[in-house]
PDB file of C-alpha atoms (C1' of nucleotides) in Angstrom:
ATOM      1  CA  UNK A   1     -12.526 -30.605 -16.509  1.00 33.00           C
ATOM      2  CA  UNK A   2     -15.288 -28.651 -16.841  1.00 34.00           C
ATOM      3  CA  UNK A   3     -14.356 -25.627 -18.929  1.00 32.00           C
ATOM      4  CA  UNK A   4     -17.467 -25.035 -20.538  1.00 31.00           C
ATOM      5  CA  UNK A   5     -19.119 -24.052 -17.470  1.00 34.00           C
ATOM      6  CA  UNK A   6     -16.930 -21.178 -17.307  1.00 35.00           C
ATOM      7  CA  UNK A   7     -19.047 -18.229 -18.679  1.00 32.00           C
ATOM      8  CA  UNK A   8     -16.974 -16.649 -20.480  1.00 33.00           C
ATOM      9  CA  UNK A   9     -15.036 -19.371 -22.585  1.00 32.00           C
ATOM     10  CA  UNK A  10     -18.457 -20.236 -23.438  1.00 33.00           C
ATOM     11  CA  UNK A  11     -19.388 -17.122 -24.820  1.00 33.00           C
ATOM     12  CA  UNK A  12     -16.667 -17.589 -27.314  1.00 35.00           C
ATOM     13  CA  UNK A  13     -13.235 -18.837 -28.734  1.00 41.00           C
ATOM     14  CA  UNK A  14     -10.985 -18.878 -25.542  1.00 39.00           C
ATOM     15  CA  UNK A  15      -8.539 -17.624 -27.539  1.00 43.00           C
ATOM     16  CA  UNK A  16     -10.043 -14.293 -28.387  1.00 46.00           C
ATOM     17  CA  UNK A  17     -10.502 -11.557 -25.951  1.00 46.00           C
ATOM     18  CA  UNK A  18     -14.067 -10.033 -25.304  1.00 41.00           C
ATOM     19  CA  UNK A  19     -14.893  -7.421 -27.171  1.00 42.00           C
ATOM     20  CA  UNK A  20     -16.670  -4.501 -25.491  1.00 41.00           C
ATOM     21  CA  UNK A  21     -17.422  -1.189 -26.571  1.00 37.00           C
ATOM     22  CA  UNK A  22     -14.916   1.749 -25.732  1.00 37.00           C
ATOM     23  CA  UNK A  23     -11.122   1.010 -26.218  1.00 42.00           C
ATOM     24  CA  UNK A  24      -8.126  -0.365 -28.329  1.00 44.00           C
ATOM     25  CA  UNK A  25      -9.408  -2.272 -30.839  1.00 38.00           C
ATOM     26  CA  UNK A  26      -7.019  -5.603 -29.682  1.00 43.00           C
ATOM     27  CA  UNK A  27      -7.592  -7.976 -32.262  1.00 38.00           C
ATOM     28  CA  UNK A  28      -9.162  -7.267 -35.952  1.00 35.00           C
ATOM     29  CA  UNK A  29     -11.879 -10.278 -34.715  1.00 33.00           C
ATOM     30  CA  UNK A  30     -13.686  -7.789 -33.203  1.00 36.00           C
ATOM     31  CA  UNK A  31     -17.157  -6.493 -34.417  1.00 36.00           C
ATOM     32  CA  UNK A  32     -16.937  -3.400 -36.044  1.00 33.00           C
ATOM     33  CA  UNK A  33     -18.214  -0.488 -33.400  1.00 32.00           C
ATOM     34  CA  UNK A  34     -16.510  -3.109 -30.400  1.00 36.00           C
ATOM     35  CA  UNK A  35     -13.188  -3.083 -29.093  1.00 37.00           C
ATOM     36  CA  UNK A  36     -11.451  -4.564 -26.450  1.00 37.00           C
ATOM     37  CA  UNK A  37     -10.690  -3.010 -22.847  1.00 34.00           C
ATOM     38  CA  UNK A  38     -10.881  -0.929 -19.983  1.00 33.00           C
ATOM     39  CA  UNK A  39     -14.023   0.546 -19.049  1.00 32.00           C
ATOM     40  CA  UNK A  40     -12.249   2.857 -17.663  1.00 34.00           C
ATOM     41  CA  UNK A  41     -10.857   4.296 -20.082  1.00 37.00           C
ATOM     42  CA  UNK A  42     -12.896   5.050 -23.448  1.00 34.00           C
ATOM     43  CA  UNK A  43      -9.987   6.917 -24.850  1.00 33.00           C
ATOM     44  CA  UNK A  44      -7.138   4.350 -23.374  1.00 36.00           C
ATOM     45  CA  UNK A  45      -3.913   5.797 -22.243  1.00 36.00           C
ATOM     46  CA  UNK A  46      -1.645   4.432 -24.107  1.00 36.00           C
ATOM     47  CA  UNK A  47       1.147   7.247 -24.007  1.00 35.00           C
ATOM     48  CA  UNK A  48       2.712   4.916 -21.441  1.00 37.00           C
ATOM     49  CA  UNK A  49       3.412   7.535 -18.658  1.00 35.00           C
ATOM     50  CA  UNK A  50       5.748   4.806 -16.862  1.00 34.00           C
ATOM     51  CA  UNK A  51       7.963   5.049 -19.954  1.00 34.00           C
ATOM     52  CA  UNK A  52       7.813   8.535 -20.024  1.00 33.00           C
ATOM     53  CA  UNK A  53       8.994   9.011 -17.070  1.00 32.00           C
ATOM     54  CA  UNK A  54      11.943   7.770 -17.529  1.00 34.00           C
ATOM     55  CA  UNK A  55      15.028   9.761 -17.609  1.00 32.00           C
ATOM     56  CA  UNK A  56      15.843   8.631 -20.682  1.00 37.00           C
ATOM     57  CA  UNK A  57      14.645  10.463 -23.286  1.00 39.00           C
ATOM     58  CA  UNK A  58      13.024   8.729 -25.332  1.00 48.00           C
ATOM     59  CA  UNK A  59      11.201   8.341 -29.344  1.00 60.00           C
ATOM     60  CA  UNK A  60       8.304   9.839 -29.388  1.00 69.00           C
ATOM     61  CA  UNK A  61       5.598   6.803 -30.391  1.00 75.00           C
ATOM     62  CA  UNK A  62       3.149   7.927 -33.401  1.00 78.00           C
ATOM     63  CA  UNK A  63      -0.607   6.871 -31.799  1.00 79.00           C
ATOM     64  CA  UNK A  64      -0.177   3.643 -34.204  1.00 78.00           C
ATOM     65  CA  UNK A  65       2.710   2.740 -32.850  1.00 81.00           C
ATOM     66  CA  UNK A  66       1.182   3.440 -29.255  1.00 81.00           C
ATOM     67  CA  UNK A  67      -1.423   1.247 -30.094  1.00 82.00           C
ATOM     68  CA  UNK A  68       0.291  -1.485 -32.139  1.00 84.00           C
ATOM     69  CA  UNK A  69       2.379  -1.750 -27.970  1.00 85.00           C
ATOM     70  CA  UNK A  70      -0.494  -1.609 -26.297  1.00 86.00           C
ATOM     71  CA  UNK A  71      -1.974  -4.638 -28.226  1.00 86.00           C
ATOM     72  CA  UNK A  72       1.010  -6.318 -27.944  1.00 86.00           C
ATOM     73  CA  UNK A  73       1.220  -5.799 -23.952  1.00 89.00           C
ATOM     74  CA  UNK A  74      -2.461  -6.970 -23.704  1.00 88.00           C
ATOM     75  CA  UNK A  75      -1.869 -10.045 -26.099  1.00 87.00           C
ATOM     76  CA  UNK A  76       1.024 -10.851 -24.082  1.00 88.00           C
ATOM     77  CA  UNK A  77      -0.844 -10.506 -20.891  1.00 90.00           C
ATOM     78  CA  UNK A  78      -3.718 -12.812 -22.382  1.00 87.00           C
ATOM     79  CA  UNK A  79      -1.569 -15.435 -23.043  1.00 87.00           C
ATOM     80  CA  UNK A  80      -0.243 -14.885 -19.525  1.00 87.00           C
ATOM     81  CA  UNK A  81      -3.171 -15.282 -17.535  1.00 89.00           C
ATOM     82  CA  UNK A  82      -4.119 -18.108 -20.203  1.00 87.00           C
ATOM     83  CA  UNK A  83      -1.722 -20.173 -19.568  1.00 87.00           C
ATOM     84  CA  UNK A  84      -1.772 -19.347 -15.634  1.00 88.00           C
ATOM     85  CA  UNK A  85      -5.541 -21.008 -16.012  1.00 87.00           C
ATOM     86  CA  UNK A  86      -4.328 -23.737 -18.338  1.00 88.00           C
ATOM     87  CA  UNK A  87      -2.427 -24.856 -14.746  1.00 87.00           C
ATOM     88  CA  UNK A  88      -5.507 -24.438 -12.699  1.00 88.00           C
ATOM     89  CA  UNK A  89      -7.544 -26.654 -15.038  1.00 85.00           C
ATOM     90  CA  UNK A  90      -4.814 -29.526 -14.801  1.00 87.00           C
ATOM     91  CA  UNK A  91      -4.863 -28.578 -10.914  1.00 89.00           C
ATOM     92  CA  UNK A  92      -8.777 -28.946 -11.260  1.00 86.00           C
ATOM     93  CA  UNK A  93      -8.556 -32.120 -13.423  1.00 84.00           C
ATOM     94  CA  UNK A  94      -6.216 -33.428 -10.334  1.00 84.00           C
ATOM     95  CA  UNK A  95      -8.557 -32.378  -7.609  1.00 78.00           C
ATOM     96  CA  UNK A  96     -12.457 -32.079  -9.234  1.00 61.00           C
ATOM     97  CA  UNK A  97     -13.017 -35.797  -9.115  1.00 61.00           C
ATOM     98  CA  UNK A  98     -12.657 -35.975  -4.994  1.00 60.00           C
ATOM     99  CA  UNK A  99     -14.797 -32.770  -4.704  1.00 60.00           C
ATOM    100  CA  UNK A 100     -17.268 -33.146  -6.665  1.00 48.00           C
ATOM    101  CA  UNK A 101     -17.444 -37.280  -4.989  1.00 41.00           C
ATOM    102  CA  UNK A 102     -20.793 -37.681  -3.457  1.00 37.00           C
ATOM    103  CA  UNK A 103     -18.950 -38.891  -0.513  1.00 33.00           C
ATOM    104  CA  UNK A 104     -18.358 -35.423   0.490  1.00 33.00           C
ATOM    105  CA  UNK A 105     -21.748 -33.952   0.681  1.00 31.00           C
ATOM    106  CA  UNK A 106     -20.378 -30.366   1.498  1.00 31.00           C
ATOM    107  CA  UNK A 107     -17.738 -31.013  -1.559  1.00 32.00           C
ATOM    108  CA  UNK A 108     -19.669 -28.313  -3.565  1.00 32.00           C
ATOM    109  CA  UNK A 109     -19.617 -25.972  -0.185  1.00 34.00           C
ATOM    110  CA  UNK A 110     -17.523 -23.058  -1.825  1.00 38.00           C
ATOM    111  CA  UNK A 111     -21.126 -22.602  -3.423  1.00 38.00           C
ATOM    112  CA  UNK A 112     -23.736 -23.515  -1.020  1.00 35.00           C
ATOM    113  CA  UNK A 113     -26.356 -24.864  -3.055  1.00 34.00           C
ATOM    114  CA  UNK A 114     -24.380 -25.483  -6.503  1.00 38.00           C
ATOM    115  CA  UNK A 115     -25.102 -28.371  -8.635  1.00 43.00           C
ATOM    116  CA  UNK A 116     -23.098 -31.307  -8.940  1.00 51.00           C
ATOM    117  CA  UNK A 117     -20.542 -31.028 -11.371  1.00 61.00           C
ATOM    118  CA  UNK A 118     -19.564 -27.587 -10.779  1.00 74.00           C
ATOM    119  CA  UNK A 119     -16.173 -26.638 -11.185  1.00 80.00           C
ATOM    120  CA  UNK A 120     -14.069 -25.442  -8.792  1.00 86.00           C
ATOM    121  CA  UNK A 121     -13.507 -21.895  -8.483  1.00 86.00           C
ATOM    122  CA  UNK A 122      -9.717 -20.619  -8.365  1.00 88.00           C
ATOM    123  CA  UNK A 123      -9.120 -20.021  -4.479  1.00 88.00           C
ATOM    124  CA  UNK A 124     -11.160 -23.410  -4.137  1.00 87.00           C
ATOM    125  CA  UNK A 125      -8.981 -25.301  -5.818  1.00 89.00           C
ATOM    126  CA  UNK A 126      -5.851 -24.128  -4.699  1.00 89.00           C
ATOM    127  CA  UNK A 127      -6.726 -24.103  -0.717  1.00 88.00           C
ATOM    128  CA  UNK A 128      -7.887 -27.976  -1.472  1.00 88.00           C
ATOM    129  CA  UNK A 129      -4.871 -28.408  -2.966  1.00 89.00           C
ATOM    130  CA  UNK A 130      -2.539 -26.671  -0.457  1.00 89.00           C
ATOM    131  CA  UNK A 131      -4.650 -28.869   2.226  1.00 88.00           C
ATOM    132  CA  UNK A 132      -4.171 -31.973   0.724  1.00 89.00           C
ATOM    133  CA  UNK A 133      -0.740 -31.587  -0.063  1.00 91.00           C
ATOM    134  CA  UNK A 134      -0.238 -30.690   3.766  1.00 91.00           C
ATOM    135  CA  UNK A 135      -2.207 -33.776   4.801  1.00 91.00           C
ATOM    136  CA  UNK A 136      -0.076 -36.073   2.361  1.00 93.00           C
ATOM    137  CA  UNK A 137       2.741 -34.879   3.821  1.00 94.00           C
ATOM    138  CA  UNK A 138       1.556 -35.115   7.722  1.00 95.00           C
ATOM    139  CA  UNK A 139       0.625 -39.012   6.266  1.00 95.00           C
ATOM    140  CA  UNK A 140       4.327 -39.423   5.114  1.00 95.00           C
ATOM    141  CA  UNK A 141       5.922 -38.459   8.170  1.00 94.00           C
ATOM    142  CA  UNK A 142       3.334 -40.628  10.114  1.00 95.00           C
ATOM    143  CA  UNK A 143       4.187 -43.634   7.924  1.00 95.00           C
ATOM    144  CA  UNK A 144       8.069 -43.011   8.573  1.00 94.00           C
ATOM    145  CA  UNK A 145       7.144 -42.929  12.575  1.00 93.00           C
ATOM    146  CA  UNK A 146       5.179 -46.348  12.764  1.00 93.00           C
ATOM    147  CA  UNK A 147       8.197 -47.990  10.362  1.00 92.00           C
ATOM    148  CA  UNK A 148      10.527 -47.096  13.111  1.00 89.00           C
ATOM    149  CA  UNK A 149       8.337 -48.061  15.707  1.00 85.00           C
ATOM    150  CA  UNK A 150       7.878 -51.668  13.766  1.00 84.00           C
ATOM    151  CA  UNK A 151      11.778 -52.030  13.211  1.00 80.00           C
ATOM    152  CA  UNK A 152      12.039 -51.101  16.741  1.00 77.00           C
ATOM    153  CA  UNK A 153       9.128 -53.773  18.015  1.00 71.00           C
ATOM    154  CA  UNK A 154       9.498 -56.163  15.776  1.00 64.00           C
ATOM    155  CA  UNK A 155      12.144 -58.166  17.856  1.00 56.00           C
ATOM    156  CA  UNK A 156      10.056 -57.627  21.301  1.00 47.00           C
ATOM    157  CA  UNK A 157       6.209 -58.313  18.961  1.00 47.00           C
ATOM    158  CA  UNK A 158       5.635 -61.920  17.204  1.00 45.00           C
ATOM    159  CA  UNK A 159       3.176 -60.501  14.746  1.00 46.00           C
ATOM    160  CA  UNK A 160       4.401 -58.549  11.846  1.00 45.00           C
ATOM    161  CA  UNK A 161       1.765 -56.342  12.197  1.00 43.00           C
ATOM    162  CA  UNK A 162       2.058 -52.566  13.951  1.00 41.00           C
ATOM    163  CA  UNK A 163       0.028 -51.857  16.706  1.00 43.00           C
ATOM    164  CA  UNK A 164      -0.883 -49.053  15.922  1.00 39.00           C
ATOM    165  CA  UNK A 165      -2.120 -49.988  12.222  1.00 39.00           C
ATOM    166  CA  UNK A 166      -4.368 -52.801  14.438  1.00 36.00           C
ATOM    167  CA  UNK A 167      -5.757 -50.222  16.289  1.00 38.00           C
ATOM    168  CA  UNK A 168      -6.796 -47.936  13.206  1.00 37.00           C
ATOM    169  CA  UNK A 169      -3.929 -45.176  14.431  1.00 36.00           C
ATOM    170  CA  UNK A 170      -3.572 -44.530  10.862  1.00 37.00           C
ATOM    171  CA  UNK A 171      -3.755 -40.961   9.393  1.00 40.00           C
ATOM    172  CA  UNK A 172      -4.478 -42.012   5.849  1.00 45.00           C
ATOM    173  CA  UNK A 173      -6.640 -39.719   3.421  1.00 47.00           C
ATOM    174  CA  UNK A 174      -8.593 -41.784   1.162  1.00 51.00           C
ATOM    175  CA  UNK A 175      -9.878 -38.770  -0.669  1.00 53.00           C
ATOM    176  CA  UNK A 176      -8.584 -34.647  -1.122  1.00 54.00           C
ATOM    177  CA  UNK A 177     -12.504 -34.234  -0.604  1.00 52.00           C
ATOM    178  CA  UNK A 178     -12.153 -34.958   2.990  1.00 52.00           C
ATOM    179  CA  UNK A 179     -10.487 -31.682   3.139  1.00 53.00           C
ATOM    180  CA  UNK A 180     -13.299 -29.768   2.186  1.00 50.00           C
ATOM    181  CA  UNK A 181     -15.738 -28.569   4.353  1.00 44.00           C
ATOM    182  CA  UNK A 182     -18.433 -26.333   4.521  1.00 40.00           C
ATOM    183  CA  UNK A 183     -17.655 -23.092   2.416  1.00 43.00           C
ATOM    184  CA  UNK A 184     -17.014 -21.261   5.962  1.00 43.00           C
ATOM    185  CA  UNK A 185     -14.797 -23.752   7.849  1.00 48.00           C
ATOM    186  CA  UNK A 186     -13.272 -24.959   4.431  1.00 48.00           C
ATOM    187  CA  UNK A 187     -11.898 -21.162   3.945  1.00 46.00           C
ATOM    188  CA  UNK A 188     -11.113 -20.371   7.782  1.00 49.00           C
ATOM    189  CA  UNK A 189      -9.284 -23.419   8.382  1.00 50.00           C
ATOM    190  CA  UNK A 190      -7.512 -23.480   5.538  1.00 48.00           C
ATOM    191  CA  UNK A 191      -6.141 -19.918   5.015  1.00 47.00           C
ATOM    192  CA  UNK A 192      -6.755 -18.921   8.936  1.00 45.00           C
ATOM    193  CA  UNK A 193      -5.504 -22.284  10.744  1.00 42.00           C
ATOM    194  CA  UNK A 194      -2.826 -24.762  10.349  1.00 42.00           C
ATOM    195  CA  UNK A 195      -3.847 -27.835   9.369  1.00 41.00           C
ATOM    196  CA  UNK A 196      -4.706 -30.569  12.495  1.00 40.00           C
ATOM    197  CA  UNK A 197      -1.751 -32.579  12.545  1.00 37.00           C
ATOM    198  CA  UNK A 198      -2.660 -36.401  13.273  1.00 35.00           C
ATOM    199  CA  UNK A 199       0.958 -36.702  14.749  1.00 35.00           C
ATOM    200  CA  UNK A 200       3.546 -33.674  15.162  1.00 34.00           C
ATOM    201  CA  UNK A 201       0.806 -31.059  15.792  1.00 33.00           C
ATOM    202  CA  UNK A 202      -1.497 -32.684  17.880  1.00 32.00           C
ATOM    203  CA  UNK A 203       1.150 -33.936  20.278  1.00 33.00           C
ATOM    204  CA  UNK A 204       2.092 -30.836  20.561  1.00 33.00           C
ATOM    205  CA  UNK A 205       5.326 -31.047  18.351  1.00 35.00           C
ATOM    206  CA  UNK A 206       6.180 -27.317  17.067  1.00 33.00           C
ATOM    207  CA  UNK A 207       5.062 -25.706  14.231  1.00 33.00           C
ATOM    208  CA  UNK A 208       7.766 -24.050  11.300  1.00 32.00           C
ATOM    209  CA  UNK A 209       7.494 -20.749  12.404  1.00 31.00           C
ATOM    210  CA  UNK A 210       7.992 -19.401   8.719  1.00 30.00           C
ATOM    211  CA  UNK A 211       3.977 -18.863   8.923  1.00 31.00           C
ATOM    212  CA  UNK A 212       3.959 -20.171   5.035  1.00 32.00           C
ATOM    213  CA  UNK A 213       3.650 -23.724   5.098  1.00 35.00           C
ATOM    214  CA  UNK A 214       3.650 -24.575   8.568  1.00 33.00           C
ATOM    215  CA  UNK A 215       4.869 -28.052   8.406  1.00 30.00           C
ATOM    216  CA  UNK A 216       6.166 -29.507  11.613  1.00 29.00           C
ATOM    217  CA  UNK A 217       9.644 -28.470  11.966  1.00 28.00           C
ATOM    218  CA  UNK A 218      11.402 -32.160  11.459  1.00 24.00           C
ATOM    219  CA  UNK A 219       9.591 -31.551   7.713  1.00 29.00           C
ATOM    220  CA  UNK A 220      12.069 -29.814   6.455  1.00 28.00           C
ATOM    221  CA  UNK A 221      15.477 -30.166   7.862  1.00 27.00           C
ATOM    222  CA  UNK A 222      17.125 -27.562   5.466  1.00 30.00           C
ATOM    223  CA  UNK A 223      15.808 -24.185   4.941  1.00 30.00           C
ATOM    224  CA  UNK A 224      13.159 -24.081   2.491  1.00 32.00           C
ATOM    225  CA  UNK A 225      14.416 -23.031  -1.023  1.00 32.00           C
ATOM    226  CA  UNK A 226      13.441 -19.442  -2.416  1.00 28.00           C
ATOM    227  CA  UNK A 227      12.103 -20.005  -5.565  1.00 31.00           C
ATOM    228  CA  UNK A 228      12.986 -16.603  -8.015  1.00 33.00           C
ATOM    229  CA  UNK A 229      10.183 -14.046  -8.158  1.00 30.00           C
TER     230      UNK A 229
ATOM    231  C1'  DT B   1     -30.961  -7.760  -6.946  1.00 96.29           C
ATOM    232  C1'  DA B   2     -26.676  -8.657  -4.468  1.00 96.29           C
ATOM    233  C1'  DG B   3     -22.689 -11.206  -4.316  1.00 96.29           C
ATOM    234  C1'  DG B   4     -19.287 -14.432  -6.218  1.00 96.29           C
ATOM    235  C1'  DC B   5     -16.357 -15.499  -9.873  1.00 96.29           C
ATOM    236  C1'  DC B   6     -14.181 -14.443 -13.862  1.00 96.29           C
ATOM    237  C1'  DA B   7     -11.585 -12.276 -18.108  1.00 96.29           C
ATOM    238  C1'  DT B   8      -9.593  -8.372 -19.676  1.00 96.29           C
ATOM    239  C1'  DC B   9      -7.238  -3.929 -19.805  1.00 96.29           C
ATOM    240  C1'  DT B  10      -4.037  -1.024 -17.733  1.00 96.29           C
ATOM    241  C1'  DG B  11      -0.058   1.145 -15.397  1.00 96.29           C
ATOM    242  C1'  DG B  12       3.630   0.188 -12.432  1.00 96.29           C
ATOM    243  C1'  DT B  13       7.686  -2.438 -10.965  1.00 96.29           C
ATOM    244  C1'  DC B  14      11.280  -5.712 -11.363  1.00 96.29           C
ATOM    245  C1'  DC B  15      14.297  -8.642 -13.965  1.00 96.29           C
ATOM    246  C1'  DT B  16      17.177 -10.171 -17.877  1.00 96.29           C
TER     247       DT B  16
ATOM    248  C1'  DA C   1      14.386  -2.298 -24.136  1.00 96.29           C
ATOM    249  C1'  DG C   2      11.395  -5.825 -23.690  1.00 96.29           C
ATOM    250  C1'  DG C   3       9.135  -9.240 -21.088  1.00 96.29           C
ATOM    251  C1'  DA C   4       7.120 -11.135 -16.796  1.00 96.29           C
ATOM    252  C1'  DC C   5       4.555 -10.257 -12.966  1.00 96.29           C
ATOM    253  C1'  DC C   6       1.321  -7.856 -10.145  1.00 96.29           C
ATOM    254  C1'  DA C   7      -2.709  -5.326  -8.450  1.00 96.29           C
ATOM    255  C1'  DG C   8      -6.594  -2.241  -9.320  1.00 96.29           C
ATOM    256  C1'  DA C   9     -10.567  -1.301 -12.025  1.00 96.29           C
ATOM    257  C1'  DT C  10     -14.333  -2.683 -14.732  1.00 96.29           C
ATOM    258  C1'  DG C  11     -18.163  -5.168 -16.566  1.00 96.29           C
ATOM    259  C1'  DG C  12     -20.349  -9.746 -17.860  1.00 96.29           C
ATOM    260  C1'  DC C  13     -22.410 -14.042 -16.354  1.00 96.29           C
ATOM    261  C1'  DC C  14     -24.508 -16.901 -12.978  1.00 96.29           C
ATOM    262  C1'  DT C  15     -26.814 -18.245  -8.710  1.00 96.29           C
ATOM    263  C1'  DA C  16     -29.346 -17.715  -4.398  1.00 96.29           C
TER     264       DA C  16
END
DNA sequence: TAGGCCATCTGGTCCT
DNA sequence: AGGACCAGATGGCCTA
């Protein structure tokens, strides 16, 4: 995991916000004359119209208090998006090694021309994870075919052995850098086209038609859960 | 210098 | 009411 190449953990303490000129002071770490925040916003709006709105009437904040929310909110959404790329890294950890494998030549494709050892960016890692996952799967389901076909066979065959594992029929994925391509292709076939089925797809089996994970439709027998917002 | 990627702030919405 | 989640805006850093 390559966290330090990320610009702005290196600039300083993860844990601390940056600290630019022109809004709510968030943290008391800040250099005097910086605070924290929008841009946008040199005198932040922190009267919290949403609230306001409300039908509810409601206590009037005092600016501190206004402020003292604010900070919280931020913190809270810190820690939020911190944690959010806590995941990603162990994603990263998961999937860096196979990209960054000089088997894959193009494994650094999401930036043409990056150096070795570059981390992944976000939507890298998660479309070679979402492909690999898809792959695994496709790989399961073409494992459970040939076992049939050997229980099946193996009273007509003398050898043990499948045919089809003989004849190299096997849809095995050595490495998650296989899936990437270059930068272009990587992105369009991954977000724009199902993945090439070795088995179901290819031979024309159908596709789920929830347009989400497009598994072949034996994948999943039973509606796929909803998972809460 | 443009574009990609990123962290952060912010206001809004939904949920508990 | 408070927290989680989301998307838009913004500016910094890095690379081609």
């Amino acid at each position: 995991m390559n966290v330090l190449s990320n610009p702005v953990i290196q600039a300083q303490d993860p844990s601390l916000p940056l600290c630019v000129p022109g809004s709510v002071q968030d943290l008391p770490r800040c250099p005097p004359g910086f605070n924290l925040g929008s841009r946008l916003n040199p005198a932040p709006m922190l009267g919290l119209q949403g609230a306001q709105r409300s039908t509810k009437p409601q206590r009037e904040l005092s600016p501190e208090e206004q402020q003292e929310l604010r900070r919280k909110i931020n913190s809270r959404e810190r820690k939020r998006m911190q944690d959010l790329n806590i995941a990603m890294d162990a994603l990263r950890e998961v999937m860096v090694p196979y990209a960054s494998s000089p088997s894959s030549s193009s494994s650094q494709s999401h930036q043409p021309g990056a150096p070795p050892g570059r981390r992944l960016s976000k939507i890298s890692t998660l479309v070679l994870a979402r492909n690999y996952i898809l792959l695994l799967g496709s790989s399961l389901q073409e494992m459970r075919r040939l076992l049939g076909e050997v229980s099946v066979g193996v009273g007509v065959n003398s050898g043990p052995v499948p045919r089809l594992l003989l004849a190299g029929g096997w849809p095995l994925i050595s490495s998650p850098s296989q899936l990437l391509l270059t930068q272009e292709s990587f992105l369009r076939s991954a977000l724009l086209a199902p993945v090439q089925w070795s088995s179901a797809g290819a031979s024309g089996g159908p596709l789920c038609p929830c347009g989400v994970c497009r598994l072949p439709r034996f994948s999943h027998s039973t509606p796929a859960p909803r998972f809460p917002k």
